[in-house]
mmCIF file of N, CA, C and O in Angstrom:
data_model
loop_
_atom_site.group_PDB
_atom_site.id
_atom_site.type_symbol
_atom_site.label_atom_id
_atom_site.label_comp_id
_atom_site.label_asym_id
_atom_site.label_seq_id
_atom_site.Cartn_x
_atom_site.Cartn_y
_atom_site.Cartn_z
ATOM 1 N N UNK A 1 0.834 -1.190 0.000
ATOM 2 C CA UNK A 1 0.000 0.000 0.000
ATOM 3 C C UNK A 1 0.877 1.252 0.000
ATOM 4 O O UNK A 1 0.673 2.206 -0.750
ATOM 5 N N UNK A 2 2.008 1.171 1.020
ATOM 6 C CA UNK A 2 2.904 2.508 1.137
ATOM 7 C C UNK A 2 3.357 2.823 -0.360
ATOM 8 O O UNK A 2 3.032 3.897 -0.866
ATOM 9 N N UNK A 3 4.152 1.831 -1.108
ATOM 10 C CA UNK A 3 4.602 1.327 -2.481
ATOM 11 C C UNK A 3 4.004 2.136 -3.578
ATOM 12 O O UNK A 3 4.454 2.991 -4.341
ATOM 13 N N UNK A 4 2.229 1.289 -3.311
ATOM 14 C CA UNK A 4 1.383 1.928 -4.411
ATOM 15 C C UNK A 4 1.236 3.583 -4.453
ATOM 16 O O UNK A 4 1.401 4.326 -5.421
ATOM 17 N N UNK A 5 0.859 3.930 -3.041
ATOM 18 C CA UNK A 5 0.698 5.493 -2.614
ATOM 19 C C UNK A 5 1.842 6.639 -3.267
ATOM 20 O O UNK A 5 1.634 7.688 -3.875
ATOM 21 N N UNK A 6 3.246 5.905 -2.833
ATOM 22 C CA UNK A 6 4.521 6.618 -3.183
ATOM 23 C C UNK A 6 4.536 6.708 -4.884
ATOM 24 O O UNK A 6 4.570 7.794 -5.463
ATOM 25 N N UNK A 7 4.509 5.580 -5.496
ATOM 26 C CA UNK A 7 4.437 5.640 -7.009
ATOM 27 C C UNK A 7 3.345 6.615 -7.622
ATOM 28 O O UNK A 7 3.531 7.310 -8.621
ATOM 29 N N UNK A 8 1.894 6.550 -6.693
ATOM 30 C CA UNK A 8 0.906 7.441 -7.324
ATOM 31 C C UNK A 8 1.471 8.578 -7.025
ATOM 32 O O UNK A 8 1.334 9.313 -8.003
ATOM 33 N N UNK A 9 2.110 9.182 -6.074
ATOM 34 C CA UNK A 9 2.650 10.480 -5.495
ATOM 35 C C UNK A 9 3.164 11.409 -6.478
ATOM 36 O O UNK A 9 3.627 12.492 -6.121
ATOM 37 N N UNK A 10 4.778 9.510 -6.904
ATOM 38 C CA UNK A 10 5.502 10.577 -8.080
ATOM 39 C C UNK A 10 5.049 10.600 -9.141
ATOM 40 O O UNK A 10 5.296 11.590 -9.829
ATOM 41 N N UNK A 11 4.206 9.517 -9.697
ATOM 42 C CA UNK A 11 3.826 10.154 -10.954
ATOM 43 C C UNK A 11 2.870 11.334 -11.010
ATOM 44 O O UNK A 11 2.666 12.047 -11.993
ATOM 45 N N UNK A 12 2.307 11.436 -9.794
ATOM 46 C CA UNK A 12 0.751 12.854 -10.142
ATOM 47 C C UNK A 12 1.769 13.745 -9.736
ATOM 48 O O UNK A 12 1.027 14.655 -9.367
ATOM 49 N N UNK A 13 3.056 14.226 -9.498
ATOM 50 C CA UNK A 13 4.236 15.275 -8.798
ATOM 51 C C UNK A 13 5.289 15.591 -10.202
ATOM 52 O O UNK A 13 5.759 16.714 -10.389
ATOM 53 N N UNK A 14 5.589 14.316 -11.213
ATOM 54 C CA UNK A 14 5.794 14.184 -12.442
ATOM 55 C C UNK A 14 6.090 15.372 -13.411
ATOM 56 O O UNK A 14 4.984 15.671 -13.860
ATOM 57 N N UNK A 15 7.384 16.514 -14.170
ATOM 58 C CA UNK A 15 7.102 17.190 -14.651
ATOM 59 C C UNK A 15 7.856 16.894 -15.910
ATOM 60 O O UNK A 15 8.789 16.097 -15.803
ATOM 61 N N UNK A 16 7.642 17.322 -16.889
ATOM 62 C CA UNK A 16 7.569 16.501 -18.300
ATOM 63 C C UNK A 16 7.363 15.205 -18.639
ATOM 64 O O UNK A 16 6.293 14.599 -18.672
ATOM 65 N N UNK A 17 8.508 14.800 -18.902
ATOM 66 C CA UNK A 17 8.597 12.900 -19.304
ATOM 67 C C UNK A 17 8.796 12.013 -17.918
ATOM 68 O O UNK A 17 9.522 12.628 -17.137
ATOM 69 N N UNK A 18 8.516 11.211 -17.591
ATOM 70 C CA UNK A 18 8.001 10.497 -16.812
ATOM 71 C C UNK A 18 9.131 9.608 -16.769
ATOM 72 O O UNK A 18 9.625 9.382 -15.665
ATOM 73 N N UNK A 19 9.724 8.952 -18.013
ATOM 74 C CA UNK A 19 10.729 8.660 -18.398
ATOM 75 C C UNK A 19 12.037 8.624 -17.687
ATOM 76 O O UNK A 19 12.735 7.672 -17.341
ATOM 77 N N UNK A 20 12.181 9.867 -17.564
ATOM 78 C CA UNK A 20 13.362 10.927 -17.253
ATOM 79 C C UNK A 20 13.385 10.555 -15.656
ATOM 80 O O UNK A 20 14.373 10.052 -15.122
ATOM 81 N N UNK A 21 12.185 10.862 -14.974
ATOM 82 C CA UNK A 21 12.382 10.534 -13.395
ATOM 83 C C UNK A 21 13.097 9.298 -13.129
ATOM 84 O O UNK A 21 12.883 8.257 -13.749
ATOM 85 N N UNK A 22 14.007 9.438 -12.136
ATOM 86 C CA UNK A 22 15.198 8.230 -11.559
ATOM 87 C C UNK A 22 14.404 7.728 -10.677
ATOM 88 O O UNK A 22 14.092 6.538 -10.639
ATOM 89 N N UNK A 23 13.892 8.874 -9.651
ATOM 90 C CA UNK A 23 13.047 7.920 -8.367
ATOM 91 C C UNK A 23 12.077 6.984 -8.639
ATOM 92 O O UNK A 23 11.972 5.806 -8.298
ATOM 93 N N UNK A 24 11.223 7.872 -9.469
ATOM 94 C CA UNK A 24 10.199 6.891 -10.268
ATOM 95 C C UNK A 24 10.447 5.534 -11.186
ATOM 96 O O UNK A 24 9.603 4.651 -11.338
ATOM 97 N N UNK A 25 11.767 5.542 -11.763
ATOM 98 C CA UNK A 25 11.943 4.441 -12.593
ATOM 99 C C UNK A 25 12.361 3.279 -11.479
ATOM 100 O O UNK A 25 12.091 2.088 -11.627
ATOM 101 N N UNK A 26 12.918 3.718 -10.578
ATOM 102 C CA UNK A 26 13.819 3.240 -9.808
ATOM 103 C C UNK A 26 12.380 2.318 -8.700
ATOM 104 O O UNK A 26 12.298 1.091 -8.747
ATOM 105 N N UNK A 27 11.689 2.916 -8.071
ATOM 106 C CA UNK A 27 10.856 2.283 -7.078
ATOM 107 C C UNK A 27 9.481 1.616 -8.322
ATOM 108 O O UNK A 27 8.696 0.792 -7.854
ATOM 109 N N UNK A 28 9.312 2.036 -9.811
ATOM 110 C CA UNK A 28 8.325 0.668 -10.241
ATOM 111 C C UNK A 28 9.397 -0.422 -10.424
ATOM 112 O O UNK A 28 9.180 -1.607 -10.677
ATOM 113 N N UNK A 29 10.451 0.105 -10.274
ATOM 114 C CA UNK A 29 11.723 -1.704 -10.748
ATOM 115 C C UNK A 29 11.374 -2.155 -9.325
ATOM 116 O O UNK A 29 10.633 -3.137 -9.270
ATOM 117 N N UNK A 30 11.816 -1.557 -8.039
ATOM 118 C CA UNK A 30 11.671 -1.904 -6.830
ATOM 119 C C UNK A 30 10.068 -2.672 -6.524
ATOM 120 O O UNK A 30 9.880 -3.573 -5.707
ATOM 121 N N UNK A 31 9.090 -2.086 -7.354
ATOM 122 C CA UNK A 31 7.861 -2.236 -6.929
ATOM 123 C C UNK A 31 7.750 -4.092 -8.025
ATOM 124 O O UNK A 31 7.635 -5.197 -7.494
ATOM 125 N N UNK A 32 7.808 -3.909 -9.047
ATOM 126 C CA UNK A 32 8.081 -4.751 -9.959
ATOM 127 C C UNK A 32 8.849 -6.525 -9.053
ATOM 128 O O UNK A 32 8.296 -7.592 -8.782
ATOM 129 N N UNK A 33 10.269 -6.036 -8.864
ATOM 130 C CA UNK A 33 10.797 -7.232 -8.571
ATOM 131 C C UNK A 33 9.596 -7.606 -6.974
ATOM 132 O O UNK A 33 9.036 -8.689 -6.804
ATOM 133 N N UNK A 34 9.503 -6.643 -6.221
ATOM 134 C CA UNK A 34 8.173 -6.901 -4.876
ATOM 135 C C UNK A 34 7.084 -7.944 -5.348
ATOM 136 O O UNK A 34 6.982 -9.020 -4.760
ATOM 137 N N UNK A 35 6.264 -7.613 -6.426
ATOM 138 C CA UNK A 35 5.365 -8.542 -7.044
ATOM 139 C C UNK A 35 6.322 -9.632 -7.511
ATOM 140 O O UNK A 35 6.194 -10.714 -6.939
ATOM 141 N N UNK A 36 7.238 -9.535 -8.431
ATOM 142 C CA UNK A 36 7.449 -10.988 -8.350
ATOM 143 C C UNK A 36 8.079 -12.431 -7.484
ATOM 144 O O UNK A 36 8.245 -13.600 -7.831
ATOM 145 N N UNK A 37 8.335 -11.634 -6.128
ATOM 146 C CA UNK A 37 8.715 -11.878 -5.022
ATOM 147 C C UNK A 37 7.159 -12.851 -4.614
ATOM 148 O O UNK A 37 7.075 -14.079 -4.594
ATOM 149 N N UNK A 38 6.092 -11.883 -4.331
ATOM 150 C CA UNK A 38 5.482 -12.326 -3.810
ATOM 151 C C UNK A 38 3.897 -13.503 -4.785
ATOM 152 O O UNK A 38 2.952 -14.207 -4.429
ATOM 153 N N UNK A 39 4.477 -13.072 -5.964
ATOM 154 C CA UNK A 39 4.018 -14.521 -6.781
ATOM 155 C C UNK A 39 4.981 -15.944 -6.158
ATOM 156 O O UNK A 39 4.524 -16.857 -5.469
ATOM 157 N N UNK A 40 6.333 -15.801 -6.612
ATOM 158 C CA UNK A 40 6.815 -16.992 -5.924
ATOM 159 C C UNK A 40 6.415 -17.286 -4.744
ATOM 160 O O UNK A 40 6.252 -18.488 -4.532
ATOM 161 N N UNK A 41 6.188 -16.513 -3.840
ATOM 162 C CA UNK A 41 5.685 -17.251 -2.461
ATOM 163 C C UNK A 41 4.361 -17.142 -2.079
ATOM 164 O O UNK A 41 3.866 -17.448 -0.994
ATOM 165 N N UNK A 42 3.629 -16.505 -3.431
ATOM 166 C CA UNK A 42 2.060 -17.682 -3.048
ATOM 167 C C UNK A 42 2.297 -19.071 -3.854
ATOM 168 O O UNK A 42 2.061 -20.019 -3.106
ATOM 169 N N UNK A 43 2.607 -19.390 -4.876
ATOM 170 C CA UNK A 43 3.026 -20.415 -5.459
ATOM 171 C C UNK A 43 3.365 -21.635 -4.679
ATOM 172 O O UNK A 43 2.735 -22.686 -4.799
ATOM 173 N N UNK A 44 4.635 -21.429 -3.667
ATOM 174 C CA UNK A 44 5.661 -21.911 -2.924
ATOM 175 C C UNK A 44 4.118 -22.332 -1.782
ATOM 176 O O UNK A 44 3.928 -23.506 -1.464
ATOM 177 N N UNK A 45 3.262 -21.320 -1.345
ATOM 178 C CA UNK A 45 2.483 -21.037 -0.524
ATOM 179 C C UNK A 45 0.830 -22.730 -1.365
ATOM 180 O O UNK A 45 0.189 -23.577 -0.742
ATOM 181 N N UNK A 46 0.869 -22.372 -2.928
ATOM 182 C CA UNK A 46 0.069 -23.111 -2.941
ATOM 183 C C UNK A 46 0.910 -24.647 -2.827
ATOM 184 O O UNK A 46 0.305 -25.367 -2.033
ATOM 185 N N UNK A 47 1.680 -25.073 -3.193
ATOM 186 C CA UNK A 47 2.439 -25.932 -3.566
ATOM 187 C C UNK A 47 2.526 -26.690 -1.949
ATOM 188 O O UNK A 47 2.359 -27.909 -1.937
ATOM 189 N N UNK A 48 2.729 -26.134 -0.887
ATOM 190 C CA UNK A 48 2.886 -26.640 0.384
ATOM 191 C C UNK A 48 0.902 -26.553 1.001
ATOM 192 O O UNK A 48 0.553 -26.987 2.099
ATOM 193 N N UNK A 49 0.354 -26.192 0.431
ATOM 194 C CA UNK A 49 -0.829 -26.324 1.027
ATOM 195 C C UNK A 49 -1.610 -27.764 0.047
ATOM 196 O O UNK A 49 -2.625 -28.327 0.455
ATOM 197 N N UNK A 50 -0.911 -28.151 -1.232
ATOM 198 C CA UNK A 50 -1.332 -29.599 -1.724
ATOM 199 C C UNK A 50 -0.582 -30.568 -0.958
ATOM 200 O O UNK A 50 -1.003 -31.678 -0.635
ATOM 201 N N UNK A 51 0.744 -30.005 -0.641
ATOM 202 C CA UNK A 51 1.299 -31.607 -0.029
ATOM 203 C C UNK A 51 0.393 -31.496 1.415
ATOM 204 O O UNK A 51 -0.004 -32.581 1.840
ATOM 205 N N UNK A 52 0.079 -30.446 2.101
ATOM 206 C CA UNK A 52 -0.442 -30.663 3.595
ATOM 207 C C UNK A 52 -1.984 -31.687 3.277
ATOM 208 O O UNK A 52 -2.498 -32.429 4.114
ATOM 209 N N UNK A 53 -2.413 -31.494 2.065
ATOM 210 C CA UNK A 53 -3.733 -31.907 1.997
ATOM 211 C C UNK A 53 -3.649 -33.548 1.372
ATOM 212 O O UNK A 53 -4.450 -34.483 1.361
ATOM 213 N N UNK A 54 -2.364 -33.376 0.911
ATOM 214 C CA UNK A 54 -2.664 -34.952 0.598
ATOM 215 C C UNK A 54 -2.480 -35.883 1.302
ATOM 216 O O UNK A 54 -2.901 -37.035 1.192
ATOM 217 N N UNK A 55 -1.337 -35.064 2.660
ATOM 218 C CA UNK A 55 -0.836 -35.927 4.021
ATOM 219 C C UNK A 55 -1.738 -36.055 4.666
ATOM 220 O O UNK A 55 -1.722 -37.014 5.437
ATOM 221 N N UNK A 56 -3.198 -34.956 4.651
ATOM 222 C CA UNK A 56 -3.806 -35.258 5.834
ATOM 223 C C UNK A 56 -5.043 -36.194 4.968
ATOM 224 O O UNK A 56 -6.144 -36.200 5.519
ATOM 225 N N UNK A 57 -4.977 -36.600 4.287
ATOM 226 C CA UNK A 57 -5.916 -37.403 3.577
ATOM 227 C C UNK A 57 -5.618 -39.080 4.081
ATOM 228 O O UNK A 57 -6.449 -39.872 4.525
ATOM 229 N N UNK A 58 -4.069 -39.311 3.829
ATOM 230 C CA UNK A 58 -3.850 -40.489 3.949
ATOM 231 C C UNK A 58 -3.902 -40.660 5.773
ATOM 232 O O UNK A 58 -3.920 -41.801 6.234
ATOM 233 N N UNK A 59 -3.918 -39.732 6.497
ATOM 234 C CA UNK A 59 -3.987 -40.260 7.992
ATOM 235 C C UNK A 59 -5.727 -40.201 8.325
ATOM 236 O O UNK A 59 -6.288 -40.443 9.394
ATOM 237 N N UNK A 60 -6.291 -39.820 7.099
ATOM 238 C CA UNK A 60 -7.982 -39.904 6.956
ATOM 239 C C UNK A 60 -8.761 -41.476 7.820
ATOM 240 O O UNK A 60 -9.691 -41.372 8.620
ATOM 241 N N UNK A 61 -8.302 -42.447 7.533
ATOM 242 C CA UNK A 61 -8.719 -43.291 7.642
ATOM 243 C C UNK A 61 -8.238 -44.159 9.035
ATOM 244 O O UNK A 61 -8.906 -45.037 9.581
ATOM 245 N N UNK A 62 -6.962 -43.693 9.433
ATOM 246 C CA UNK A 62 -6.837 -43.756 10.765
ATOM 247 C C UNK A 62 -7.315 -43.109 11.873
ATOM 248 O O UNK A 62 -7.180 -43.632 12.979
ATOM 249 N N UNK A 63 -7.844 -42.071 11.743
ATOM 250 C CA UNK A 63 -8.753 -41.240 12.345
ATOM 251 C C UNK A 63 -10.200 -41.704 12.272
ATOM 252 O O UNK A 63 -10.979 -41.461 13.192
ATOM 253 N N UNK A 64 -10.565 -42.378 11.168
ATOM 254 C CA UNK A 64 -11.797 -43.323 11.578
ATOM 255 C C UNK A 64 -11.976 -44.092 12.137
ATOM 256 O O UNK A 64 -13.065 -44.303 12.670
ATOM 257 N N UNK A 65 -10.749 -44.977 12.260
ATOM 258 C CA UNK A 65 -10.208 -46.160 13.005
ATOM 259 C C UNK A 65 -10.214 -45.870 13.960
ATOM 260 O O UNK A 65 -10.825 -46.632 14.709
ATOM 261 N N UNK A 66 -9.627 -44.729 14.547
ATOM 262 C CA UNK A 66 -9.249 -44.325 16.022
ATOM 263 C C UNK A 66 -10.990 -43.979 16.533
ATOM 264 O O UNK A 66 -11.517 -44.833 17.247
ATOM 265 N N UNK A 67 -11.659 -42.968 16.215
ATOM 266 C CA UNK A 67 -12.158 -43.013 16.647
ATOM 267 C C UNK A 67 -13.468 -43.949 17.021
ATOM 268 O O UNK A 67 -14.158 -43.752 18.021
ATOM 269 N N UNK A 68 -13.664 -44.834 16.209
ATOM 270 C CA UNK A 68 -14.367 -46.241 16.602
ATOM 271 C C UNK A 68 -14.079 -46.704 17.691
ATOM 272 O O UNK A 68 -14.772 -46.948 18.679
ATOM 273 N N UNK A 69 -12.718 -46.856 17.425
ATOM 274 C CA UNK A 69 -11.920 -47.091 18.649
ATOM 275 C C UNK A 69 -12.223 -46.506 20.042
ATOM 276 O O UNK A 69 -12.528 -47.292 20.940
ATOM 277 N N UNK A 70 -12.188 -45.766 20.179
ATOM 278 C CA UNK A 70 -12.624 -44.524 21.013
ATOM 279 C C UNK A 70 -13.914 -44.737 21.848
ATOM 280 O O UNK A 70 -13.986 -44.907 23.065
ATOM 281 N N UNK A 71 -14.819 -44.698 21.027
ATOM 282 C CA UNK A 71 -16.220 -44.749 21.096
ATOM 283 C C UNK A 71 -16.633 -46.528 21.490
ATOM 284 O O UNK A 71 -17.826 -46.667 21.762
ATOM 285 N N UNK A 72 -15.990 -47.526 21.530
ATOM 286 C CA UNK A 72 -16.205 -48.495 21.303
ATOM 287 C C UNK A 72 -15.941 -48.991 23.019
ATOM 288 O O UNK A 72 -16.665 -49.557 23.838
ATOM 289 N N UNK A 73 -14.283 -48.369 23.072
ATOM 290 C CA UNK A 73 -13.950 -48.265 24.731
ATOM 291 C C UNK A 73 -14.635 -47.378 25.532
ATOM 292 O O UNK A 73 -14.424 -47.578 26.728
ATOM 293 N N UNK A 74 -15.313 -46.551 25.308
ATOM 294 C CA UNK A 74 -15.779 -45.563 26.475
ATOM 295 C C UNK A 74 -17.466 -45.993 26.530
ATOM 296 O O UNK A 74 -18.368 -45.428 27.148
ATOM 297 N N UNK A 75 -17.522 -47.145 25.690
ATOM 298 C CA UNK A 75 -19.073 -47.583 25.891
ATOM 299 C C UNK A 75 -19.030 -48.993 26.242
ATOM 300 O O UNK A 75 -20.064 -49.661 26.243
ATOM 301 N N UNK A 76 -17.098 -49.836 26.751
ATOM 302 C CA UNK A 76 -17.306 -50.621 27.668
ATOM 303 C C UNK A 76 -18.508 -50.469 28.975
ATOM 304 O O UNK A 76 -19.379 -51.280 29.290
ATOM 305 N N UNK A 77 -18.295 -49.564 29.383
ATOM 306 C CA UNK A 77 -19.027 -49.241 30.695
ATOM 307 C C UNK A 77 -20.119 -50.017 31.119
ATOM 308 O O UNK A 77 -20.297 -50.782 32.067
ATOM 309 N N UNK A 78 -21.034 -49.495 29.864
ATOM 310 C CA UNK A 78 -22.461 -50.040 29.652
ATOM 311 C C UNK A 78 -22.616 -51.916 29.536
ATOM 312 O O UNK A 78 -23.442 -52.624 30.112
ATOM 313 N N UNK A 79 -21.953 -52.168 28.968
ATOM 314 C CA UNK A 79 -21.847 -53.565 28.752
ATOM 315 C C UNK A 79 -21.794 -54.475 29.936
ATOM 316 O O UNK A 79 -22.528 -55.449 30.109
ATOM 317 N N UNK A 80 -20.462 -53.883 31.056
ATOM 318 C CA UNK A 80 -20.105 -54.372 32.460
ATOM 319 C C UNK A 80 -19.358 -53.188 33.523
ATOM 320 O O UNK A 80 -18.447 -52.457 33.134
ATOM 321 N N UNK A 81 -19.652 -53.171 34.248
ATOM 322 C CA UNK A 81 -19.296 -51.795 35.144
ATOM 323 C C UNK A 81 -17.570 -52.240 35.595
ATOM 324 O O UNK A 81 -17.079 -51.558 36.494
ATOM 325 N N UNK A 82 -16.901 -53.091 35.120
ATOM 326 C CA UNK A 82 -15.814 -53.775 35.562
ATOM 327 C C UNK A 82 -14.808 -52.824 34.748
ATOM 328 O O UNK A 82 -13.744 -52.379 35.178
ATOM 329 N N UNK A 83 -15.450 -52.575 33.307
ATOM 330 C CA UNK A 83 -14.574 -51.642 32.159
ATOM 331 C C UNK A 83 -14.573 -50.413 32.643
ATOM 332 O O UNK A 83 -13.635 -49.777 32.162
ATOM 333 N N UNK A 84 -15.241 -49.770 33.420
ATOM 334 C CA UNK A 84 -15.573 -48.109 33.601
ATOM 335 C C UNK A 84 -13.596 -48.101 34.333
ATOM 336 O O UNK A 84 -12.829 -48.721 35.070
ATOM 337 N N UNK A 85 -13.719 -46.605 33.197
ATOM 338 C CA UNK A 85 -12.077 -46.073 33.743
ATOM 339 C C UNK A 85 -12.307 -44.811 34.285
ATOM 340 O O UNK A 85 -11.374 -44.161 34.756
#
C-alpha cells in the first residue's frame, strides 16, 4: 500500500517525461521485482498447502479407526461396570 501510494505520489508530482524521473523508474523496478517476489511465495504457498492436503488425507482413515476405537472403549461401561475407567 505505502509502495502503491509513493508511485501514485511521483507520478501525479511528475514534470515533463516520466521517463526521465530516476526515483520513479527506480521504485516501479523496486515495486516490480516486490510482485514478483510475492508470486513466488504464493506459489511456494500453494504448492505446500497440496502436499499438507494430501498428508492429511492419507492419515484420513486412521482417524476413523481411532475413533471407533474410542467410542467403542468408552461404551465398555455399559456392557459391564468392571470396564468403567
Amino acid at each position: 500500500k505505502k509502495m502503491e501510494d509513493h508511485i501514485l505520489l511521483l507520478m501525479s508530482s511528475a514534470q515533463g517525461n516520466i521517463l526521465d524521473d530516476e526515483e520513479l523508474i527506480d521504485t516501479l523496478s523496486a515495486s516490480k521485482a516486490t510482485s514478483v517476489e510475492i508470486v513466488m511465495k504464493m506459489e511456494e504457498a500453494r504448492r505446500t498447502e497440496a502436499e499438507i492436503d494430501v498428508t492429511r488425507e492419507v492419515y484420513r482413515s486412521v482417524s476413523v479407526h481411532a475413533s471407533v476405537l474410542f467410542f467403542c472403549i468408552s461404551d465398555l461401561g455399559m456392557v459391564d461396570p468392571m470396564y468403567q475407567y
